[in-house]
């Protein structure tokens, strides 16, 4: 066994249960990306991509011979989806940030993932989706969940219906984050509610625990984005009123 293989297969024993280090590290990168998303910083996306690559190998347990030896095609497939959508989000937020740099002399382009950006220099400004966009999300959620459940069951995925919703909800939430829709936090909560029981029953304990942490975090992130929206409304200029002169 070469050093690279030893690193990939390294495990940590918790209560006599072997846990892959790459599952732990991949979830830590995912949590860091979520924090960056809440703070609306561009580096949330590349950090998330690293976690996606690690977790892809974890959830194809039968292919990569993990301790669980189970294939969760929805969980693995969403890592690929995350990577693709993250590239889109990275480009979108980077372009928005550059526009802010050009339009404001107060922008600090060196802000990091742990710094709170100024409102005029944030990569994206939170806002609610329109009614039409919400209806499109709902239609996609139903159609994609049912369709993916059929595909995953045919492939032999473990828990195909729950796996399909996690995959579909992750697409919607990640795309919503890239668009700046505040609803994406609520979608993540719905994903976590299904994901925790699935991962616990499959033996992916670090991922299940991270889902619990994500659940608390997304509630916090949701309130943060709501406060930002409230500040935006308060700072918005009032409409000008025309006064007619009385002869």
Tab-separated table of C-alpha atoms in Angstrom:
chain	number	residue	atom	x	y	z
A	1	UNK	CA	0.000	0.000	0.000
A	2	UNK	CA	1.532	3.320	-1.087
A	3	UNK	CA	1.363	6.505	1.051
A	4	UNK	CA	-1.387	8.028	-1.132
A	5	UNK	CA	-3.612	4.969	-0.649
A	6	UNK	CA	-2.894	5.004	3.074
A	7	UNK	CA	-3.935	8.659	3.234
A	8	UNK	CA	-7.159	8.006	1.270
A	9	UNK	CA	-8.092	4.987	3.403
A	10	UNK	CA	-7.102	6.509	6.769
A	11	UNK	CA	-9.774	5.926	9.405
A	12	UNK	CA	-10.570	7.104	12.898
A	13	UNK	CA	-12.106	4.668	15.374
A	14	UNK	CA	-15.029	6.186	17.306
A	15	UNK	CA	-16.760	3.770	19.673
A	16	UNK	CA	-15.162	0.910	17.777
A	17	UNK	CA	-16.660	2.125	14.472
A	18	UNK	CA	-14.177	3.033	11.695
A	19	UNK	CA	-14.796	6.491	10.231
A	20	UNK	CA	-12.950	7.714	7.155
A	21	UNK	CA	-10.921	10.874	7.707
A	22	UNK	CA	-11.895	12.071	4.228
A	23	UNK	CA	-15.556	11.942	5.254
A	24	UNK	CA	-14.771	14.135	8.265
A	25	UNK	CA	-12.565	16.545	6.289
A	26	UNK	CA	-14.999	16.716	3.373
A	27	UNK	CA	-17.830	17.710	5.702
A	28	UNK	CA	-15.653	20.326	7.421
A	29	UNK	CA	-14.958	21.907	4.030
A	30	UNK	CA	-18.680	21.803	3.295
A	31	UNK	CA	-19.463	23.578	6.556
A	32	UNK	CA	-16.805	26.215	5.813
A	33	UNK	CA	-18.435	26.772	2.424
A	34	UNK	CA	-21.835	27.224	4.077
A	35	UNK	CA	-20.359	29.815	6.436
A	36	UNK	CA	-18.859	31.602	3.459
A	37	UNK	CA	-22.246	31.514	1.739
A	38	UNK	CA	-23.884	33.145	4.738
A	39	UNK	CA	-21.222	35.864	4.707
A	40	UNK	CA	-21.595	36.168	0.917
A	41	UNK	CA	-17.893	35.811	0.154
A	42	UNK	CA	-16.567	34.418	-3.119
A	43	UNK	CA	-14.196	31.892	-1.502
A	44	UNK	CA	-17.213	29.913	-0.265
A	45	UNK	CA	-17.363	28.239	-3.686
A	46	UNK	CA	-13.820	26.853	-4.196
A	47	UNK	CA	-13.716	25.678	-0.584
A	48	UNK	CA	-16.947	23.805	-1.169
A	49	UNK	CA	-15.556	22.184	-4.317
A	50	UNK	CA	-12.736	20.570	-2.325
A	51	UNK	CA	-15.291	19.059	0.036
A	52	UNK	CA	-17.375	17.832	-2.908
A	53	UNK	CA	-14.455	15.913	-4.388
A	54	UNK	CA	-13.714	14.182	-1.078
A	55	UNK	CA	-17.334	13.271	-0.315
A	56	UNK	CA	-17.918	11.915	-3.820
A	57	UNK	CA	-15.519	9.089	-3.020
A	58	UNK	CA	-17.132	8.552	0.386
A	59	UNK	CA	-20.721	8.037	-0.776
A	60	UNK	CA	-19.772	5.586	-3.515
A	61	UNK	CA	-18.869	3.201	-0.737
A	62	UNK	CA	-19.241	0.074	-2.831
A	63	UNK	CA	-16.926	1.449	-5.519
A	64	UNK	CA	-14.254	2.873	-3.216
A	65	UNK	CA	-14.673	0.162	-0.548
A	66	UNK	CA	-15.503	2.399	2.400
A	67	UNK	CA	-16.272	0.869	5.820
A	68	UNK	CA	-20.012	1.199	5.034
A	69	UNK	CA	-19.600	-0.423	1.580
A	70	UNK	CA	-22.921	1.162	0.487
A	71	UNK	CA	-23.633	3.200	-2.628
A	72	UNK	CA	-25.731	6.335	-2.148
A	73	UNK	CA	-26.002	7.550	-5.729
A	74	UNK	CA	-27.998	10.632	-4.765
A	75	UNK	CA	-25.424	11.699	-2.203
A	76	UNK	CA	-22.563	11.009	-4.612
A	77	UNK	CA	-24.369	12.577	-7.555
A	78	UNK	CA	-25.077	15.760	-5.664
A	79	UNK	CA	-21.368	16.209	-5.075
A	80	UNK	CA	-20.945	16.328	-8.862
A	81	UNK	CA	-23.896	18.727	-9.067
A	82	UNK	CA	-22.395	20.868	-6.306
A	83	UNK	CA	-19.150	21.080	-8.237
A	84	UNK	CA	-20.904	22.202	-11.438
A	85	UNK	CA	-23.214	24.695	-9.716
A	86	UNK	CA	-20.331	25.914	-7.554
A	87	UNK	CA	-18.388	26.817	-10.679
A	88	UNK	CA	-21.427	28.828	-11.814
A	89	UNK	CA	-21.775	30.466	-8.395
A	90	UNK	CA	-18.055	31.213	-8.245
A	91	UNK	CA	-18.147	33.002	-11.605
A	92	UNK	CA	-21.411	34.812	-10.770
A	93	UNK	CA	-20.294	36.063	-7.369
A	94	UNK	CA	-16.809	36.982	-8.592
A	95	UNK	CA	-18.337	39.096	-11.378
A	96	UNK	CA	-20.696	40.779	-8.908
A	97	UNK	CA	-17.797	41.469	-6.562
A	98	UNK	CA	-15.775	43.054	-9.346
A	99	UNK	CA	-18.708	45.297	-10.200
A	100	UNK	CA	-18.823	46.348	-6.549
A	101	UNK	CA	-15.082	47.069	-6.597
A	102	UNK	CA	-15.503	49.330	-9.606
A	103	UNK	CA	-18.557	51.098	-8.198
A	104	UNK	CA	-17.337	51.714	-4.640
A	105	UNK	CA	-14.072	53.138	-3.388
A	106	UNK	CA	-14.762	51.659	0.068
A	107	UNK	CA	-14.683	48.041	-1.065
A	108	UNK	CA	-12.130	45.828	0.607
A	109	UNK	CA	-11.255	43.151	-1.975
A	110	UNK	CA	-9.041	41.290	0.486
A	111	UNK	CA	-11.886	40.227	2.784
A	112	UNK	CA	-11.734	36.596	3.880
A	113	UNK	CA	-14.257	33.910	4.702
A	114	UNK	CA	-14.309	34.965	8.354
A	115	UNK	CA	-14.893	38.683	7.726
A	116	UNK	CA	-18.273	40.350	7.356
A	117	UNK	CA	-18.411	42.194	4.020
A	118	UNK	CA	-19.736	45.707	3.651
A	119	UNK	CA	-23.197	45.840	2.130
A	120	UNK	CA	-21.916	47.586	-0.990
A	121	UNK	CA	-19.117	45.068	-1.498
A	122	UNK	CA	-20.917	41.780	-0.824
A	123	UNK	CA	-20.886	39.311	-3.670
A	124	UNK	CA	-24.692	39.027	-3.694
A	125	UNK	CA	-27.624	40.874	-2.132
A	126	UNK	CA	-30.276	38.581	-0.561
A	127	UNK	CA	-33.825	38.778	-1.905
A	128	UNK	CA	-36.937	36.630	-2.075
A	129	UNK	CA	-37.691	34.682	-5.229
A	130	UNK	CA	-40.681	35.850	-7.253
A	131	UNK	CA	-43.955	33.846	-7.164
A	132	UNK	CA	-43.187	32.536	-10.642
A	133	UNK	CA	-39.715	31.408	-9.551
A	134	UNK	CA	-41.195	29.664	-6.505
A	135	UNK	CA	-43.675	27.764	-8.648
A	136	UNK	CA	-40.841	26.696	-10.947
A	137	UNK	CA	-38.864	25.460	-7.933
A	138	UNK	CA	-41.851	23.465	-6.647
A	139	UNK	CA	-42.495	21.847	-10.038
A	140	UNK	CA	-38.820	20.948	-10.370
A	141	UNK	CA	-38.742	19.537	-6.825
A	142	UNK	CA	-41.631	17.132	-7.473
A	143	UNK	CA	-40.578	16.041	-10.957
A	144	UNK	CA	-36.905	15.628	-10.132
A	145	UNK	CA	-37.491	13.748	-6.864
A	146	UNK	CA	-39.796	11.201	-8.497
A	147	UNK	CA	-37.614	10.814	-11.572
A	148	UNK	CA	-34.379	10.481	-9.629
A	149	UNK	CA	-35.951	7.995	-7.206
A	150	UNK	CA	-36.779	5.729	-10.154
A	151	UNK	CA	-33.246	6.050	-11.569
A	152	UNK	CA	-31.525	5.518	-8.216
A	153	UNK	CA	-33.674	2.469	-7.457
A	154	UNK	CA	-32.732	0.976	-10.834
A	155	UNK	CA	-29.050	1.583	-10.065
A	156	UNK	CA	-29.359	-0.097	-6.671
A	157	UNK	CA	-29.060	2.993	-4.500
A	158	UNK	CA	-29.700	2.533	-0.778
A	159	UNK	CA	-32.882	4.448	0.222
A	160	UNK	CA	-33.670	5.777	-3.282
A	161	UNK	CA	-36.624	8.080	-2.495
A	162	UNK	CA	-34.896	9.891	0.372
A	163	UNK	CA	-31.679	9.919	-1.640
A	164	UNK	CA	-33.574	11.458	-4.575
A	165	UNK	CA	-35.021	14.296	-2.480
A	166	UNK	CA	-31.622	15.070	-0.964
A	167	UNK	CA	-30.164	15.249	-4.473
A	168	UNK	CA	-33.007	17.416	-5.801
A	169	UNK	CA	-33.165	19.699	-2.759
A	170	UNK	CA	-29.418	20.204	-2.919
A	171	UNK	CA	-29.695	21.325	-6.552
A	172	UNK	CA	-32.411	23.837	-5.676
A	173	UNK	CA	-30.631	25.135	-2.570
A	174	UNK	CA	-27.257	25.554	-4.248
A	175	UNK	CA	-28.767	27.253	-7.299
A	176	UNK	CA	-30.831	29.482	-5.001
A	177	UNK	CA	-27.686	30.460	-3.112
A	178	UNK	CA	-26.005	31.426	-6.381
A	179	UNK	CA	-29.040	33.540	-7.336
A	180	UNK	CA	-29.219	35.152	-3.906
A	181	UNK	CA	-32.679	33.753	-3.086
A	182	UNK	CA	-33.296	33.740	0.664
A	183	UNK	CA	-35.492	30.637	0.254
A	184	UNK	CA	-32.405	28.491	-0.281
A	185	UNK	CA	-31.885	28.310	3.505
A	186	UNK	CA	-35.390	26.846	3.958
A	187	UNK	CA	-34.719	24.229	1.281
A	188	UNK	CA	-31.564	23.176	3.128
A	189	UNK	CA	-33.629	22.626	6.275
A	190	UNK	CA	-35.928	20.290	4.338
A	191	UNK	CA	-32.872	18.428	3.003
A	192	UNK	CA	-31.426	18.054	6.508
A	193	UNK	CA	-34.703	16.662	7.904
A	194	UNK	CA	-34.543	13.796	5.408
A	195	UNK	CA	-30.758	13.448	5.320
A	196	UNK	CA	-30.079	12.835	9.013
A	197	UNK	CA	-32.159	9.625	9.338
A	198	UNK	CA	-30.888	8.313	5.991
A	199	UNK	CA	-27.224	8.782	6.840
A	200	UNK	CA	-27.570	7.427	10.381
A	201	UNK	CA	-29.245	4.257	9.151
A	202	UNK	CA	-26.567	3.848	6.453
A	203	UNK	CA	-23.712	4.245	8.946
A	204	UNK	CA	-22.331	7.560	7.644
A	205	UNK	CA	-22.130	9.025	11.135
A	206	UNK	CA	-19.871	12.079	10.553
A	207	UNK	CA	-22.067	13.170	7.644
A	208	UNK	CA	-25.209	12.664	9.747
A	209	UNK	CA	-23.746	14.735	12.587
A	210	UNK	CA	-22.716	17.431	10.140
A	211	UNK	CA	-26.278	17.478	8.823
A	212	UNK	CA	-27.459	18.202	12.377
A	213	UNK	CA	-24.934	21.034	12.625
A	214	UNK	CA	-25.991	22.250	9.180
A	215	UNK	CA	-29.599	22.309	10.386
A	216	UNK	CA	-28.765	24.672	13.243
A	217	UNK	CA	-26.472	26.677	11.000
A	218	UNK	CA	-28.985	27.199	8.203
A	219	UNK	CA	-31.515	28.566	10.702
A	220	UNK	CA	-28.858	31.036	11.802
A	221	UNK	CA	-27.946	31.857	8.191
A	222	UNK	CA	-31.613	32.375	7.344
A	223	UNK	CA	-31.987	34.952	10.118
A	224	UNK	CA	-28.770	36.695	9.000
A	225	UNK	CA	-30.047	37.070	5.437
A	226	UNK	CA	-33.412	38.318	6.752
A	227	UNK	CA	-31.611	41.028	8.748
A	228	UNK	CA	-29.665	42.024	5.638
A	229	UNK	CA	-32.898	42.331	3.672
A	230	UNK	CA	-34.429	44.429	6.436
A	231	UNK	CA	-31.439	46.788	6.404
A	232	UNK	CA	-31.729	47.056	2.639
A	233	UNK	CA	-35.383	48.082	2.910
A	234	UNK	CA	-34.596	50.635	5.601
A	235	UNK	CA	-31.736	52.096	3.556
A	236	UNK	CA	-33.756	52.270	0.334
A	237	UNK	CA	-34.643	55.861	-0.630
A	238	UNK	CA	-38.287	56.757	-0.251
A	239	UNK	CA	-40.151	57.498	-3.497
A	240	UNK	CA	-40.220	61.158	-4.358
A	241	UNK	CA	-43.564	62.899	-4.124
A	242	UNK	CA	-44.486	65.591	-6.592
A	243	UNK	CA	-46.032	68.718	-5.065
A	244	UNK	CA	-48.280	70.806	-7.246
A	245	UNK	CA	-48.049	74.527	-6.813
A	246	UNK	CA	-51.331	76.206	-5.937
A	247	UNK	CA	-52.072	79.180	-8.175
